[in-house]
mmCIF file of C-alpha atoms in Angstrom:
data_model
loop_
_atom_site.group_PDB
_atom_site.id
_atom_site.type_symbol
_atom_site.label_atom_id
_atom_site.label_comp_id
_atom_site.label_asym_id
_atom_site.label_seq_id
_atom_site.Cartn_x
_atom_site.Cartn_y
_atom_site.Cartn_z
ATOM 1 C CA LYS A 223 0.000 0.000 0.000
ATOM 2 C CA VAL A 224 1.302 3.464 -0.931
ATOM 3 C CA GLU A 225 0.034 6.882 0.102
ATOM 4 C CA LEU A 226 1.343 9.641 -2.163
ATOM 5 C CA GLY A 227 1.106 12.570 0.264
ATOM 6 C CA ALA A 228 1.265 16.063 -1.318
ATOM 7 C CA VAL A 229 1.998 14.648 -4.774
ATOM 8 C CA GLY A 230 -1.203 12.617 -4.606
ATOM 9 C CA GLU A 231 -3.389 15.692 -5.106
ATOM 10 C CA ASP A 232 -2.207 15.935 -8.744
ATOM 11 C CA ALA A 233 -1.715 12.242 -9.428
ATOM 12 C CA GLY A 234 -5.041 11.572 -11.119
ATOM 13 C CA GLY A 235 -4.348 9.790 -14.385
ATOM 14 C CA CYS A 236 -0.861 8.735 -13.288
ATOM 15 C CA ALA A 237 0.241 5.157 -12.911
ATOM 16 C CA VAL A 238 1.921 4.005 -9.696
ATOM 17 C CA ALA A 239 4.063 0.899 -9.422
ATOM 18 C CA ALA A 240 6.307 -0.801 -6.908
ATOM 19 C CA ARG A 241 9.634 -2.138 -8.146
ATOM 20 C CA THR A 242 11.322 -4.735 -6.000
ATOM 21 C CA ARG A 243 14.076 -7.287 -6.361
ATOM 22 C CA LEU A 244 13.175 -10.712 -4.996
ATOM 23 C CA PRO A 245 16.159 -12.635 -3.605
ATOM 24 C CA PRO A 246 16.809 -16.229 -4.783
ATOM 25 C CA GLY A 247 15.011 -17.647 -1.721
ATOM 26 C CA ILE A 248 11.555 -16.586 -2.992
ATOM 27 C CA TYR A 249 9.865 -16.396 -6.381
ATOM 28 C CA VAL A 250 6.635 -15.512 -8.166
ATOM 29 C CA ASP A 251 4.936 -18.368 -9.994
ATOM 30 C CA PRO A 252 4.421 -17.105 -13.580
ATOM 31 C CA TYR A 253 1.450 -19.452 -14.133
ATOM 32 C CA GLU A 254 -0.291 -18.194 -11.000
ATOM 33 C CA LEU A 255 0.482 -14.608 -12.036
ATOM 34 C CA ALA A 256 -0.979 -15.207 -15.515
ATOM 35 C CA SER A 257 -4.168 -16.542 -13.911
ATOM 36 C CA LEU A 258 -4.422 -13.530 -11.593
ATOM 37 C CA GLN A 259 -3.854 -11.144 -14.505
ATOM 38 C CA GLN A 260 -6.462 -12.946 -16.596
ATOM 39 C CA HIS A 261 -9.018 -12.301 -13.834
ATOM 40 C CA ASN A 262 -7.827 -8.660 -13.434
ATOM 41 C CA LEU A 263 -6.743 -9.264 -9.833
ATOM 42 C CA THR A 264 -3.189 -7.987 -10.299
ATOM 43 C CA LYS A 265 -0.842 -6.579 -12.945
ATOM 44 C CA ALA A 266 2.887 -7.201 -12.859
ATOM 45 C CA VAL A 267 5.942 -7.594 -15.060
ATOM 46 C CA LEU A 268 8.620 -10.169 -14.171
ATOM 47 C CA ILE A 269 12.228 -9.802 -15.300
ATOM 48 C CA PRO A 270 13.310 -12.341 -16.425
ATOM 49 C CA ASP A 271 9.923 -13.592 -17.565
ATOM 50 C CA VAL A 272 11.076 -17.239 -17.667
ATOM 51 C CA ILE A 273 11.334 -18.623 -14.135
ATOM 52 C CA ASP A 274 12.346 -22.124 -13.067
ATOM 53 C CA VAL A 275 9.838 -22.701 -10.263
ATOM 54 C CA GLU A 276 11.525 -25.967 -9.258
ATOM 55 C CA ALA A 277 15.051 -24.597 -8.856
ATOM 56 C CA PRO A 278 16.345 -24.646 -5.280
ATOM 57 C CA GLU A 279 17.461 -21.407 -3.633
ATOM 58 C CA TYR A 280 21.163 -22.036 -4.226
ATOM 59 C CA LEU A 281 20.652 -22.421 -8.019
ATOM 60 C CA ALA A 282 18.135 -19.591 -8.478
ATOM 61 C CA THR A 283 18.807 -15.973 -9.383
ATOM 62 C CA ASN A 284 17.290 -12.664 -8.303
ATOM 63 C CA LEU A 285 13.980 -11.681 -9.846
ATOM 64 C CA LEU A 286 12.933 -8.112 -10.629
ATOM 65 C CA VAL A 287 9.208 -7.414 -10.216
ATOM 66 C CA LEU A 288 7.331 -4.320 -11.379
ATOM 67 C CA LEU A 289 3.946 -4.456 -9.643
ATOM 68 C CA TYR A 290 1.310 -2.041 -10.958
ATOM 69 C CA MET A 291 -0.839 -0.534 -8.213
ATOM 70 C CA GLU A 292 -4.543 0.290 -8.330
ATOM 71 C CA PRO A 293 -6.202 3.326 -6.690
ATOM 72 C CA ASP A 294 -7.576 2.522 -3.240
ATOM 73 C CA PRO A 295 -11.326 3.317 -3.139
ATOM 74 C CA GLY A 296 -11.128 4.224 0.566
ATOM 75 C CA CYS A 297 -8.384 6.846 0.156
ATOM 76 C CA SER A 298 -8.024 9.336 -2.716
ATOM 77 C CA ARG A 299 -4.190 9.477 -2.558
ATOM 78 C CA CYS A 300 -3.628 5.776 -1.854
ATOM 79 C CA PHE A 301 -2.694 2.914 -4.152
ATOM 80 C CA ARG A 302 -2.449 -0.779 -3.372
ATOM 81 C CA ALA A 303 -1.550 -4.109 -4.895
ATOM 82 C CA ALA A 304 -0.881 -7.680 -3.821
ATOM 83 C CA LEU A 305 1.358 -10.351 -5.263
ATOM 84 C CA PRO A 306 1.723 -13.933 -3.974
ATOM 85 C CA VAL A 307 5.301 -15.137 -3.494
ATOM 86 C CA HIS A 308 6.568 -18.626 -2.743
ATOM 87 C CA GLY A 309 9.563 -19.912 -0.806
ATOM 88 C CA ARG A 310 12.162 -22.067 -2.536
ATOM 89 C CA TYR A 311 13.792 -25.211 -1.201
ATOM 90 C CA HIS A 312 16.976 -24.459 0.746
ATOM 91 C CA ARG A 313 19.943 -26.670 1.581
ATOM 92 C CA PRO A 314 19.633 -28.610 4.836
ATOM 93 C CA ALA A 315 21.051 -26.694 7.782
ATOM 94 C CA GLU A 316 23.423 -27.778 10.538
ATOM 95 C CA GLU A 317 21.527 -26.404 13.556
ATOM 96 C CA SER A 318 18.646 -24.063 12.714
ATOM 97 C CA GLU A 319 15.394 -25.456 11.331
ATOM 98 C CA GLU A 320 14.738 -22.305 9.306
ATOM 99 C CA ALA A 321 16.448 -20.163 6.691
ATOM 100 C CA LEU A 322 15.930 -16.399 6.680
ATOM 101 C CA VAL A 323 15.120 -14.636 3.413
ATOM 102 C CA VAL A 324 15.380 -10.828 3.556
ATOM 103 C CA LEU A 325 13.028 -8.856 1.307
ATOM 104 C CA LYS A 326 13.916 -5.162 0.961
ATOM 105 C CA SER A 327 11.133 -2.585 0.741
ATOM 106 C CA PRO A 328 10.144 -1.779 -2.840
ATOM 107 C CA GLU A 329 10.955 1.378 -4.756
ATOM 108 C CA VAL A 330 7.833 3.440 -5.561
ATOM 109 C CA LEU A 331 7.577 4.610 -9.174
ATOM 110 C CA VAL A 332 5.179 7.089 -10.787
ATOM 111 C CA CYS A 333 4.483 7.456 -14.503
ATOM 112 C CA CYS A 334 2.354 10.315 -15.783
ATOM 113 C CA CYS A 335 2.037 9.467 -19.445
ATOM 114 C CA ASP A 336 0.210 12.737 -20.166
ATOM 115 C CA ASN A 337 3.063 14.730 -18.461
ATOM 116 C CA ARG A 338 0.674 16.471 -16.066
ATOM 117 C CA LEU A 339 3.123 16.482 -13.172
ATOM 118 C CA SER A 340 6.352 18.443 -13.153
ATOM 119 C CA ALA A 341 9.175 16.046 -12.432
ATOM 120 C CA GLU A 342 11.669 18.543 -11.036
ATOM 121 C CA CYS A 343 11.985 16.880 -7.645
ATOM 122 C CA TRP A 344 11.905 13.306 -8.901
ATOM 123 C CA LYS A 345 14.731 11.308 -10.351
ATOM 124 C CA PRO A 346 14.121 9.317 -13.530
ATOM 125 C CA ALA A 347 14.069 5.590 -12.889
ATOM 126 C CA GLU A 348 15.813 3.348 -15.376
ATOM 127 C CA VAL A 349 12.759 1.208 -16.068
ATOM 128 C CA GLU A 350 11.678 0.150 -19.543
ATOM 129 C CA ALA A 351 8.062 -0.792 -18.981
ATOM 130 C CA PRO A 352 4.641 0.391 -20.138
ATOM 131 C CA CYS A 353 2.676 2.860 -18.004
ATOM 132 C CA SER A 354 0.151 0.149 -17.265
ATOM 133 C CA GLY A 355 0.137 -3.571 -17.711
ATOM 134 C CA LYS A 356 -1.700 -3.179 -21.051
ATOM 135 C CA ASN A 357 0.245 -0.462 -22.941
ATOM 136 C CA VAL A 358 2.694 -1.631 -25.547
ATOM 137 C CA GLY A 359 5.287 1.155 -25.616
ATOM 138 C CA PRO A 360 7.477 2.097 -22.644
ATOM 139 C CA CYS A 361 7.149 5.479 -20.983
ATOM 140 C CA GLN A 362 9.197 7.460 -18.462
ATOM 141 C CA TRP A 363 8.933 6.284 -14.864
ATOM 142 C CA TYR A 364 10.081 8.457 -11.960
ATOM 143 C CA SER A 365 11.258 7.239 -8.588
ATOM 144 C CA ILE A 366 9.689 9.110 -5.687
ATOM 145 C CA THR A 367 11.111 9.357 -2.211
ATOM 146 C CA HIS A 368 8.845 7.856 0.379
ATOM 147 C CA LYS A 369 8.724 7.015 4.043
ATOM 148 C CA LEU A 370 8.979 3.278 4.594
ATOM 149 C CA ALA A 371 6.690 1.432 6.975
ATOM 150 C CA TYR A 372 9.353 -1.313 7.139
ATOM 151 C CA GLU A 373 12.938 -1.174 5.873
ATOM 152 C CA GLU A 374 12.807 -4.892 5.131
ATOM 153 C CA SER A 375 10.685 -7.963 5.712
ATOM 154 C CA ILE A 376 12.116 -11.286 6.816
ATOM 155 C CA LEU A 377 10.601 -14.548 5.646
ATOM 156 C CA GLN A 378 11.351 -17.666 7.685
ATOM 157 C CA VAL A 379 11.540 -20.748 5.476
ATOM 158 C CA PRO A 380 11.557 -24.166 7.202
ATOM 159 C CA VAL A 381 14.519 -26.339 6.205
ATOM 160 C CA GLY A 382 15.651 -29.855 7.021
ATOM 161 C CA LEU A 383 18.524 -30.708 9.321
ATOM 162 C CA ARG A 384 21.634 -32.440 7.954
ATOM 163 C CA GLN A 385 21.675 -34.894 10.846
ATOM 164 C CA HIS A 386 18.337 -36.303 9.621
ATOM 165 C CA SER A 387 19.639 -37.106 6.115
ATOM 166 C CA SER A 388 20.359 -40.810 6.866
ATOM 167 C CA LEU A 389 16.874 -41.339 8.285
ATOM 168 C CA VAL A 390 15.266 -39.567 5.316
ATOM 169 C CA CYS A 391 17.253 -41.694 2.827
ATOM 170 C CA VAL A 392 16.344 -44.979 4.563
ATOM 171 C CA MET A 393 12.640 -44.070 4.842
ATOM 172 C CA THR A 394 12.529 -42.954 1.186
ATOM 173 C CA LEU A 395 14.155 -46.206 0.064
ATOM 174 C CA LEU A 396 11.745 -48.309 2.157
ATOM 175 C CA ALA A 397 8.705 -46.415 0.859
ATOM 176 C CA THR A 398 9.934 -46.848 -2.738
ATOM 177 C CA VAL A 399 10.489 -50.602 -2.309
ATOM 178 C CA LEU A 400 7.105 -51.071 -0.595
ATOM 179 C CA CYS A 401 5.151 -49.111 -3.234
ATOM 180 C CA SER A 402 6.989 -50.839 -6.096
ATOM 181 C CA SER A 403 6.218 -54.231 -4.545
ATOM 182 C CA LEU A 404 2.517 -53.381 -4.235
ATOM 183 C CA ILE A 405 2.373 -52.216 -7.859
ATOM 184 C CA LEU A 406 4.164 -55.356 -9.101
ATOM 185 C CA ALA A 407 1.843 -57.577 -7.021
ATOM 186 C CA ALA A 408 -1.223 -55.857 -8.492
ATOM 187 C CA VAL A 409 0.133 -56.192 -12.038
ATOM 188 C CA TYR A 410 0.923 -59.872 -11.476
ATOM 189 C CA LYS A 411 -2.497 -60.556 -9.928
ATOM 190 C CA TYR A 412 -4.702 -58.510 -12.305
ATOM 191 C CA GLY A 413 -2.523 -58.122 -15.387
ATOM 192 C CA HIS A 414 -3.286 -59.927 -18.612
ATOM 193 C CA PHE A 415 -0.192 -61.375 -20.178
ATOM 194 C CA SER A 416 -0.172 -63.015 -23.578
#
């Protein structure tokens, strides 16, 4: 949620977006995002747009997200948006049963495609993206200074312990042998062989 303060009085017709860099420990599912965009529940651009959702944290890369915000009906100078994120698998840990993923607060961007606002006190943001999720051509985005509610958010992701690896391997092997035996018994009993 963003409240534009004094700038918000003139921001009618302007687009507001939040730009954030997701660390390798979390990701946005592009298929879920496509479904949300199809139902007009959110608008966002992912860079890169091809994401390996099954990659573990130690093989993943950062993800840049430009999340378009909608005007808040309860507040004339407020904008809001939501985007579901998912935690990635992490390596097993030695002692702690959780890994910490730090998410920095997003940068707030404003784009007035009709140039209604003077941009003297804003710095141009190096973002090549349309003013809204639907426009084809890019337009000039400006980064605005804002007061943060939180400098960063910390996500706690549960991880396995290395000392449990032998037990996990043995149980996985036993479950595989048991299930394979049941499948083979069913094929032998009910299968038709010629």
